[in-house]
């Protein structure tokens, strides 16, 4: 049967002085009773019986047992107080009954609640008391009995130390488990924050690129709607296709965050774009009105997935900013160079972006897109340069280190 949280045991643990006081009274009563049963005969009989118990012996037995009541407060002091009446009982030839149990309880208490040094002092004090009783009693109980008492005392001390070490070990295990739990929670929070940051960058790249292209196309359609309706129609079709592409990519990114129960269906997970998709990206920018060109230099190689996506997003963000800020007559160049052990990606334009609008949002704060680019490039140990271009315009240049597969 389990003990309820508010049961007697819990109450006694919360009030140890009451329980220990009751234990001291029980030990005193049992010791006086056993001393009365054994106390007969003449004290001059050498190894014979003890003196008849009287009020003095009862008082001494009580004094030997009462320190148990304060055993949790000052157990070492209580041992010293308990041993003095024991020596007096031996000197006056009184039988102490079970009063020696009080000393054992106190030795056990010191061994379980105090350090090694104090517990050794307690064991030594109890052993010295046994020797003193032999001397004070004139060898009445004999060395054999006192030796047995010393062995029992040391055994109780060893058991108490074992209990203390086990408690310390269990407390260390609990503390270690709590530390591991806190570390795991911290790692989980950090992983979630990193994942949220990654998803935010992906969403920004997708939304900013496609919405920027759609905005430019809508502006172009508005300008030619009355004079060139066919051109306006083509622009609207491009906006429609761009919107569908944006929705498809957003579902692919957000879908990984939704469980089957929340989504009701399996999310559409499309492959992440990479450097192989740059021709299509450049074509989209041309359709949106930015005169963009793509050059690929060197021997193409298979890139690590992370670098492949990071380089693609860099080009996408740079071209999107050129479309938004470089001006209507601007041109852009994308250069991808594959060198041994390195990938270089460079996006330039000759527009009015050199005044710094490429690197800042409309509210004059650093744009999230370029912040995301910096994080992506730094994540893979790359070097990034963003700034004005010689001769006018703006430049975004990144170098990614690669492992040379020919080594």
mmCIF file of N, CA, C and O in Angstrom, residues 142-214:
data_model
loop_
_atom_site.group_PDB
_atom_site.id
_atom_site.type_symbol
_atom_site.label_atom_id
_atom_site.label_comp_id
_atom_site.label_asym_id
_atom_site.label_seq_id
_atom_site.Cartn_x
_atom_site.Cartn_y
_atom_site.Cartn_z
ATOM 1 N N UNK A 142 33.677 -7.722 31.399
ATOM 2 C CA UNK A 142 34.682 -8.504 30.698
ATOM 3 C C UNK A 142 35.044 -7.904 29.354
ATOM 4 O O UNK A 142 34.266 -7.193 28.718
ATOM 5 N N UNK A 143 36.295 -8.202 28.968
ATOM 6 C CA UNK A 143 36.781 -7.668 27.697
ATOM 7 C C UNK A 143 36.063 -8.281 26.498
ATOM 8 O O UNK A 143 35.905 -7.642 25.451
ATOM 9 N N UNK A 144 35.637 -9.513 26.618
ATOM 10 C CA UNK A 144 34.975 -10.161 25.482
ATOM 11 C C UNK A 144 33.671 -9.458 25.135
ATOM 12 O O UNK A 144 33.373 -9.200 23.961
ATOM 13 N N UNK A 145 32.909 -9.137 26.148
ATOM 14 C CA UNK A 145 31.634 -8.451 25.897
ATOM 15 C C UNK A 145 31.867 -7.059 25.314
ATOM 16 O O UNK A 145 31.175 -6.633 24.384
ATOM 17 N N UNK A 146 32.832 -6.346 25.856
ATOM 18 C CA UNK A 146 33.089 -4.997 25.339
ATOM 19 C C UNK A 146 33.672 -5.045 23.918
ATOM 20 O O UNK A 146 33.392 -4.174 23.091
ATOM 21 N N UNK A 147 34.496 -6.061 23.636
ATOM 22 C CA UNK A 147 35.011 -6.211 22.269
ATOM 23 C C UNK A 147 33.870 -6.467 21.291
ATOM 24 O O UNK A 147 33.840 -5.907 20.176
ATOM 25 N N UNK A 148 32.920 -7.318 21.709
ATOM 26 C CA UNK A 148 31.757 -7.549 20.850
ATOM 27 C C UNK A 148 30.984 -6.261 20.636
ATOM 28 O O UNK A 148 30.512 -5.972 19.515
ATOM 29 N N UNK A 149 30.857 -5.456 21.695
ATOM 30 C CA UNK A 149 30.150 -4.177 21.572
ATOM 31 C C UNK A 149 30.883 -3.240 20.608
ATOM 32 O O UNK A 149 30.260 -2.520 19.814
ATOM 33 N N UNK A 150 32.219 -3.248 20.650
ATOM 34 C CA UNK A 150 32.995 -2.407 19.728
ATOM 35 C C UNK A 150 32.789 -2.870 18.287
ATOM 36 O O UNK A 150 32.623 -2.053 17.364
ATOM 37 N N UNK A 151 32.797 -4.185 18.066
ATOM 38 C CA UNK A 151 32.587 -4.717 16.716
ATOM 39 C C UNK A 151 31.210 -4.324 16.192
ATOM 40 O O UNK A 151 31.047 -3.933 15.025
ATOM 41 N N UNK A 152 30.200 -4.423 17.056
ATOM 42 C CA UNK A 152 28.847 -4.022 16.624
ATOM 43 C C UNK A 152 28.814 -2.536 16.282
ATOM 44 O O UNK A 152 28.207 -2.119 15.289
ATOM 45 N N UNK A 153 29.489 -1.715 17.099
ATOM 46 C CA UNK A 153 29.521 -0.267 16.830
ATOM 47 C C UNK A 153 30.164 0.031 15.486
ATOM 48 O O UNK A 153 29.656 0.834 14.691
ATOM 49 N N UNK A 154 31.300 -0.598 15.215
ATOM 50 C CA UNK A 154 31.976 -0.381 13.940
ATOM 51 C C UNK A 154 31.132 -0.883 12.766
ATOM 52 O O UNK A 154 31.135 -0.282 11.683
ATOM 53 N N UNK A 155 30.422 -1.992 12.982
ATOM 54 C CA UNK A 155 29.536 -2.495 11.922
ATOM 55 C C UNK A 155 28.431 -1.501 11.614
ATOM 56 O O UNK A 155 28.106 -1.236 10.444
ATOM 57 N N UNK A 156 27.859 -0.926 12.685
ATOM 58 C CA UNK A 156 26.820 0.088 12.475
ATOM 59 C C UNK A 156 27.396 1.301 11.738
ATOM 60 O O UNK A 156 26.749 1.880 10.860
ATOM 61 N N UNK A 157 28.616 1.685 12.073
ATOM 62 C CA UNK A 157 29.261 2.824 11.400
ATOM 63 C C UNK A 157 29.464 2.530 9.914
ATOM 64 O O UNK A 157 29.201 3.384 9.059
ATOM 65 N N UNK A 158 29.901 1.319 9.587
ATOM 66 C CA UNK A 158 30.104 0.948 8.178
ATOM 67 C C UNK A 158 28.777 0.972 7.422
ATOM 68 O O UNK A 158 28.694 1.460 6.290
ATOM 69 N N UNK A 159 27.740 0.440 8.067
ATOM 70 C CA UNK A 159 26.419 0.469 7.405
ATOM 71 C C UNK A 159 25.968 1.908 7.185
ATOM 72 O O UNK A 159 25.442 2.255 6.107
ATOM 73 N N UNK A 160 26.165 2.771 8.175
ATOM 74 C CA UNK A 160 25.773 4.172 8.018
ATOM 75 C C UNK A 160 26.535 4.861 6.902
ATOM 76 O O UNK A 160 25.957 5.617 6.103
ATOM 77 N N UNK A 161 27.858 4.603 6.819
ATOM 78 C CA UNK A 161 28.647 5.195 5.729
ATOM 79 C C UNK A 161 28.169 4.691 4.375
ATOM 80 O O UNK A 161 28.115 5.451 3.399
ATOM 81 N N UNK A 162 27.830 3.423 4.279
ATOM 82 C CA UNK A 162 27.342 2.864 3.015
ATOM 83 C C UNK A 162 26.037 3.538 2.597
ATOM 84 O O UNK A 162 25.837 3.858 1.419
ATOM 85 N N UNK A 163 25.169 3.743 3.581
ATOM 86 C CA UNK A 163 23.905 4.424 3.269
ATOM 87 C C UNK A 163 24.170 5.844 2.786
ATOM 88 O O UNK A 163 23.556 6.321 1.815
ATOM 89 N N UNK A 164 25.103 6.538 3.460
ATOM 90 C CA UNK A 164 25.410 7.912 3.047
ATOM 91 C C UNK A 164 25.985 7.946 1.630
ATOM 92 O O UNK A 164 25.587 8.777 0.804
ATOM 93 N N UNK A 165 26.931 7.065 1.325
ATOM 94 C CA UNK A 165 27.528 7.035 -0.010
ATOM 95 C C UNK A 165 26.485 6.705 -1.074
ATOM 96 O O UNK A 165 26.509 7.262 -2.178
ATOM 97 N N UNK A 166 25.571 5.812 -0.729
ATOM 98 C CA UNK A 166 24.511 5.479 -1.693
ATOM 99 C C UNK A 166 23.604 6.676 -1.929
ATOM 100 O O UNK A 166 23.215 6.959 -3.075
ATOM 101 N N UNK A 167 23.284 7.413 -0.860
ATOM 102 C CA UNK A 167 22.458 8.609 -1.028
ATOM 103 C C UNK A 167 23.162 9.657 -1.885
ATOM 104 O O UNK A 167 22.558 10.280 -2.752
ATOM 105 N N UNK A 168 24.460 9.834 -1.621
ATOM 106 C CA UNK A 168 25.220 10.806 -2.412
ATOM 107 C C UNK A 168 25.262 10.381 -3.877
ATOM 108 O O UNK A 168 25.125 11.203 -4.785
ATOM 109 N N UNK A 169 25.454 9.084 -4.105
ATOM 110 C CA UNK A 169 25.503 8.577 -5.480
ATOM 111 C C UNK A 169 24.162 8.782 -6.194
ATOM 112 O O UNK A 169 24.120 9.224 -7.353
ATOM 113 N N UNK A 170 23.075 8.460 -5.493
ATOM 114 C CA UNK A 170 21.757 8.649 -6.102
ATOM 115 C C UNK A 170 21.472 10.138 -6.348
ATOM 116 O O UNK A 170 20.893 10.499 -7.384
ATOM 117 N N UNK A 171 21.892 10.992 -5.396
ATOM 118 C CA UNK A 171 21.693 12.432 -5.602
ATOM 119 C C UNK A 171 22.488 12.929 -6.806
ATOM 120 O O UNK A 171 22.018 13.771 -7.579
ATOM 121 N N UNK A 172 23.702 12.378 -6.973
ATOM 122 C CA UNK A 172 24.516 12.757 -8.135
ATOM 123 C C UNK A 172 23.864 12.291 -9.425
ATOM 124 O O UNK A 172 23.868 13.007 -10.438
ATOM 125 N N UNK A 173 23.294 11.084 -9.400
ATOM 126 C CA UNK A 173 22.592 10.594 -10.588
ATOM 127 C C UNK A 173 21.396 11.477 -10.927
ATOM 128 O O UNK A 173 21.158 11.804 -12.098
ATOM 129 N N UNK A 174 20.637 11.856 -9.898
ATOM 130 C CA UNK A 174 19.483 12.728 -10.139
ATOM 131 C C UNK A 174 19.934 14.080 -10.687
ATOM 132 O O UNK A 174 19.351 14.616 -11.636
ATOM 133 N N UNK A 175 20.989 14.637 -10.076
ATOM 134 C CA UNK A 175 21.498 15.926 -10.548
ATOM 135 C C UNK A 175 22.013 15.828 -11.982
ATOM 136 O O UNK A 175 21.794 16.723 -12.801
ATOM 137 N N UNK A 176 22.711 14.732 -12.283
ATOM 138 C CA UNK A 176 23.219 14.558 -13.647
ATOM 139 C C UNK A 176 22.066 14.416 -14.636
ATOM 140 O O UNK A 176 22.113 14.975 -15.737
ATOM 141 N N UNK A 177 21.034 13.665 -14.238
ATOM 142 C CA UNK A 177 19.879 13.521 -15.122
ATOM 143 C C UNK A 177 19.195 14.867 -15.355
ATOM 144 O O UNK A 177 18.767 15.177 -16.475
ATOM 145 N N UNK A 178 19.097 15.676 -14.300
ATOM 146 C CA UNK A 178 18.490 17.000 -14.462
ATOM 147 C C UNK A 178 19.327 17.890 -15.369
ATOM 148 O O UNK A 178 18.796 18.629 -16.206
ATOM 149 N N UNK A 179 20.690 17.814 -15.200
ATOM 150 C CA UNK A 179 21.556 18.607 -16.076
ATOM 151 C C UNK A 179 21.431 18.168 -17.523
ATOM 152 O O UNK A 179 21.372 18.994 -18.439
ATOM 153 N N UNK A 180 21.375 16.847 -17.736
ATOM 154 C CA UNK A 180 21.207 16.345 -19.104
ATOM 155 C C UNK A 180 19.867 16.768 -19.679
ATOM 156 O O UNK A 180 19.758 17.096 -20.869
ATOM 157 N N UNK A 181 18.835 16.753 -18.832
ATOM 158 C CA UNK A 181 17.512 17.175 -19.295
ATOM 159 C C UNK A 181 17.530 18.651 -19.684
ATOM 160 O O UNK A 181 16.967 19.039 -20.723
ATOM 161 N N UNK A 182 18.187 19.477 -18.843
ATOM 162 C CA UNK A 182 18.275 20.900 -19.178
ATOM 163 C C UNK A 182 19.098 21.118 -20.447
ATOM 164 O O UNK A 182 18.753 21.963 -21.284
ATOM 165 N N UNK A 183 20.198 20.349 -20.582
ATOM 166 C CA UNK A 183 21.016 20.486 -21.789
ATOM 167 C C UNK A 183 20.245 20.047 -23.020
ATOM 168 O O UNK A 183 20.333 20.674 -24.087
ATOM 169 N N UNK A 184 19.466 18.970 -22.876
ATOM 170 C CA UNK A 184 18.669 18.513 -24.023
ATOM 171 C C UNK A 184 17.612 19.537 -24.398
ATOM 172 O O UNK A 184 17.380 19.802 -25.585
ATOM 173 N N UNK A 185 16.982 20.129 -23.374
ATOM 174 C CA UNK A 185 15.987 21.165 -23.664
ATOM 175 C C UNK A 185 16.632 22.368 -24.349
ATOM 176 O O UNK A 185 16.058 22.946 -25.282
ATOM 177 N N UNK A 186 17.839 22.742 -23.867
ATOM 178 C CA UNK A 186 18.529 23.867 -24.500
ATOM 179 C C UNK A 186 18.903 23.549 -25.943
ATOM 180 O O UNK A 186 18.757 24.397 -26.832
ATOM 181 N N UNK A 187 19.379 22.299 -26.166
ATOM 182 C CA UNK A 187 19.718 21.904 -27.537
ATOM 183 C C UNK A 187 18.474 21.892 -28.420
ATOM 184 O O UNK A 187 18.525 22.285 -29.591
ATOM 185 N N UNK A 188 17.359 21.431 -27.843
ATOM 186 C CA UNK A 188 16.118 21.407 -28.624
ATOM 187 C C UNK A 188 15.673 22.812 -28.982
ATOM 188 O O UNK A 188 15.266 23.082 -30.120
ATOM 189 N N UNK A 189 15.751 23.736 -27.994
ATOM 190 C CA UNK A 189 15.369 25.118 -28.289
ATOM 191 C C UNK A 189 16.283 25.737 -29.332
ATOM 192 O O UNK A 189 15.832 26.464 -30.225
ATOM 193 N N UNK A 190 17.599 25.445 -29.219
ATOM 194 C CA UNK A 190 18.538 25.990 -30.211
ATOM 195 C C UNK A 190 18.267 25.414 -31.590
ATOM 196 O O UNK A 190 18.312 26.142 -32.598
ATOM 197 N N UNK A 191 17.963 24.098 -31.642
ATOM 198 C CA UNK A 191 17.668 23.486 -32.943
ATOM 199 C C UNK A 191 16.393 24.067 -33.541
ATOM 200 O O UNK A 191 16.311 24.314 -34.755
ATOM 201 N N UNK A 192 15.395 24.295 -32.684
ATOM 202 C CA UNK A 192 14.158 24.884 -33.193
ATOM 203 C C UNK A 192 14.386 26.304 -33.697
ATOM 204 O O UNK A 192 13.846 26.692 -34.745
ATOM 205 N N UNK A 193 15.180 27.073 -32.932
ATOM 206 C CA UNK A 193 15.465 28.440 -33.376
ATOM 207 C C UNK A 193 16.225 28.441 -34.695
ATOM 208 O O UNK A 193 15.947 29.246 -35.589
ATOM 209 N N UNK A 194 17.202 27.534 -34.815
ATOM 210 C CA UNK A 194 17.952 27.452 -36.069
ATOM 211 C C UNK A 194 17.054 27.038 -37.228
ATOM 212 O O UNK A 194 17.166 27.568 -38.330
ATOM 213 N N UNK A 195 16.148 26.078 -36.949
ATOM 214 C CA UNK A 195 15.240 25.644 -38.015
ATOM 215 C C UNK A 195 14.282 26.759 -38.407
ATOM 216 O O UNK A 195 13.994 26.965 -39.598
ATOM 217 N N UNK A 196 13.783 27.498 -37.406
ATOM 218 C CA UNK A 196 12.905 28.627 -37.737
ATOM 219 C C UNK A 196 13.644 29.675 -38.559
ATOM 220 O O UNK A 196 13.090 30.248 -39.508
ATOM 221 N N UNK A 197 14.918 29.921 -38.214
ATOM 222 C CA UNK A 197 15.704 30.882 -38.978
ATOM 223 C C UNK A 197 15.910 30.407 -40.407
ATOM 224 O O UNK A 197 15.814 31.190 -41.356
ATOM 225 N N UNK A 198 16.200 29.110 -40.551
ATOM 226 C CA UNK A 198 16.392 28.574 -41.897
ATOM 227 C C UNK A 198 15.122 28.671 -42.728
ATOM 228 O O UNK A 198 15.148 29.092 -43.895
ATOM 229 N N UNK A 199 14.002 28.318 -42.120
ATOM 230 C CA UNK A 199 12.736 28.378 -42.852
ATOM 231 C C UNK A 199 12.378 29.816 -43.184
ATOM 232 O O UNK A 199 11.856 30.122 -44.270
ATOM 233 N N UNK A 200 12.678 30.738 -42.247
ATOM 234 C CA UNK A 200 12.415 32.154 -42.526
ATOM 235 C C UNK A 200 13.235 32.633 -43.718
ATOM 236 O O UNK A 200 12.741 33.393 -44.563
ATOM 237 N N UNK A 201 14.503 32.195 -43.794
ATOM 238 C CA UNK A 201 15.325 32.589 -44.946
ATOM 239 C C UNK A 201 14.755 32.019 -46.235
ATOM 240 O O UNK A 201 14.689 32.712 -47.264
ATOM 241 N N UNK A 202 14.346 30.737 -46.190
ATOM 242 C CA UNK A 202 13.791 30.124 -47.392
ATOM 243 C C UNK A 202 12.522 30.841 -47.831
ATOM 244 O O UNK A 202 12.326 31.134 -49.019
ATOM 245 N N UNK A 203 11.653 31.124 -46.866
ATOM 246 C CA UNK A 203 10.400 31.817 -47.215
ATOM 247 C C UNK A 203 10.689 33.204 -47.780
ATOM 248 O O UNK A 203 10.047 33.646 -48.742
ATOM 249 N N UNK A 204 11.638 33.895 -47.173
ATOM 250 C CA UNK A 204 11.969 35.231 -47.682
ATOM 251 C C UNK A 204 12.498 35.153 -49.101
ATOM 252 O O UNK A 204 12.108 35.943 -49.970
ATOM 253 N N UNK A 205 13.388 34.179 -49.345
ATOM 254 C CA UNK A 205 13.946 34.063 -50.692
ATOM 255 C C UNK A 205 12.858 33.784 -51.718
ATOM 256 O O UNK A 205 12.834 34.383 -52.799
ATOM 257 N N UNK A 206 11.954 32.879 -51.375
ATOM 258 C CA UNK A 206 10.887 32.528 -52.314
ATOM 259 C C UNK A 206 9.931 33.689 -52.512
ATOM 260 O O UNK A 206 9.628 34.105 -53.638
ATOM 261 N N UNK A 207 9.439 34.240 -51.395
ATOM 262 C CA UNK A 207 8.423 35.287 -51.490
ATOM 263 C C UNK A 207 8.999 36.561 -52.109
ATOM 264 O O UNK A 207 8.400 37.165 -53.007
ATOM 265 N N UNK A 208 10.181 36.984 -51.642
ATOM 266 C CA UNK A 208 10.745 38.233 -52.149
ATOM 267 C C UNK A 208 11.021 38.153 -53.632
ATOM 268 O O UNK A 208 10.719 39.093 -54.396
ATOM 269 N N UNK A 209 11.563 37.039 -54.088
ATOM 270 C CA UNK A 209 11.873 36.915 -55.515
ATOM 271 C C UNK A 209 10.615 36.943 -56.367
ATOM 272 O O UNK A 209 10.480 37.760 -57.290
ATOM 273 N N UNK A 210 9.688 36.052 -56.044
ATOM 274 C CA UNK A 210 8.505 35.936 -56.894
ATOM 275 C C UNK A 210 7.610 37.169 -56.802
ATOM 276 O O UNK A 210 7.066 37.625 -57.818
ATOM 277 N N UNK A 211 7.443 37.726 -55.604
ATOM 278 C CA UNK A 211 6.600 38.917 -55.479
ATOM 279 C C UNK A 211 7.237 40.106 -56.200
ATOM 280 O O UNK A 211 6.536 40.914 -56.827
ATOM 281 N N UNK A 212 8.561 40.207 -56.133
ATOM 282 C CA UNK A 212 9.215 41.301 -56.841
ATOM 283 C C UNK A 212 9.001 41.180 -58.343
ATOM 284 O O UNK A 212 8.693 42.169 -59.027
ATOM 285 N N UNK A 213 9.157 39.971 -58.872
ATOM 286 C CA UNK A 213 8.929 39.770 -60.308
ATOM 287 C C UNK A 213 7.482 40.056 -60.669
ATOM 288 O O UNK A 213 7.186 40.700 -61.691
ATOM 289 N N UNK A 214 6.557 39.596 -59.839
ATOM 290 C CA UNK A 214 5.134 39.835 -60.112
ATOM 291 C C UNK A 214 4.816 41.329 -60.072
ATOM 292 O O UNK A 214 4.016 41.829 -60.873
#
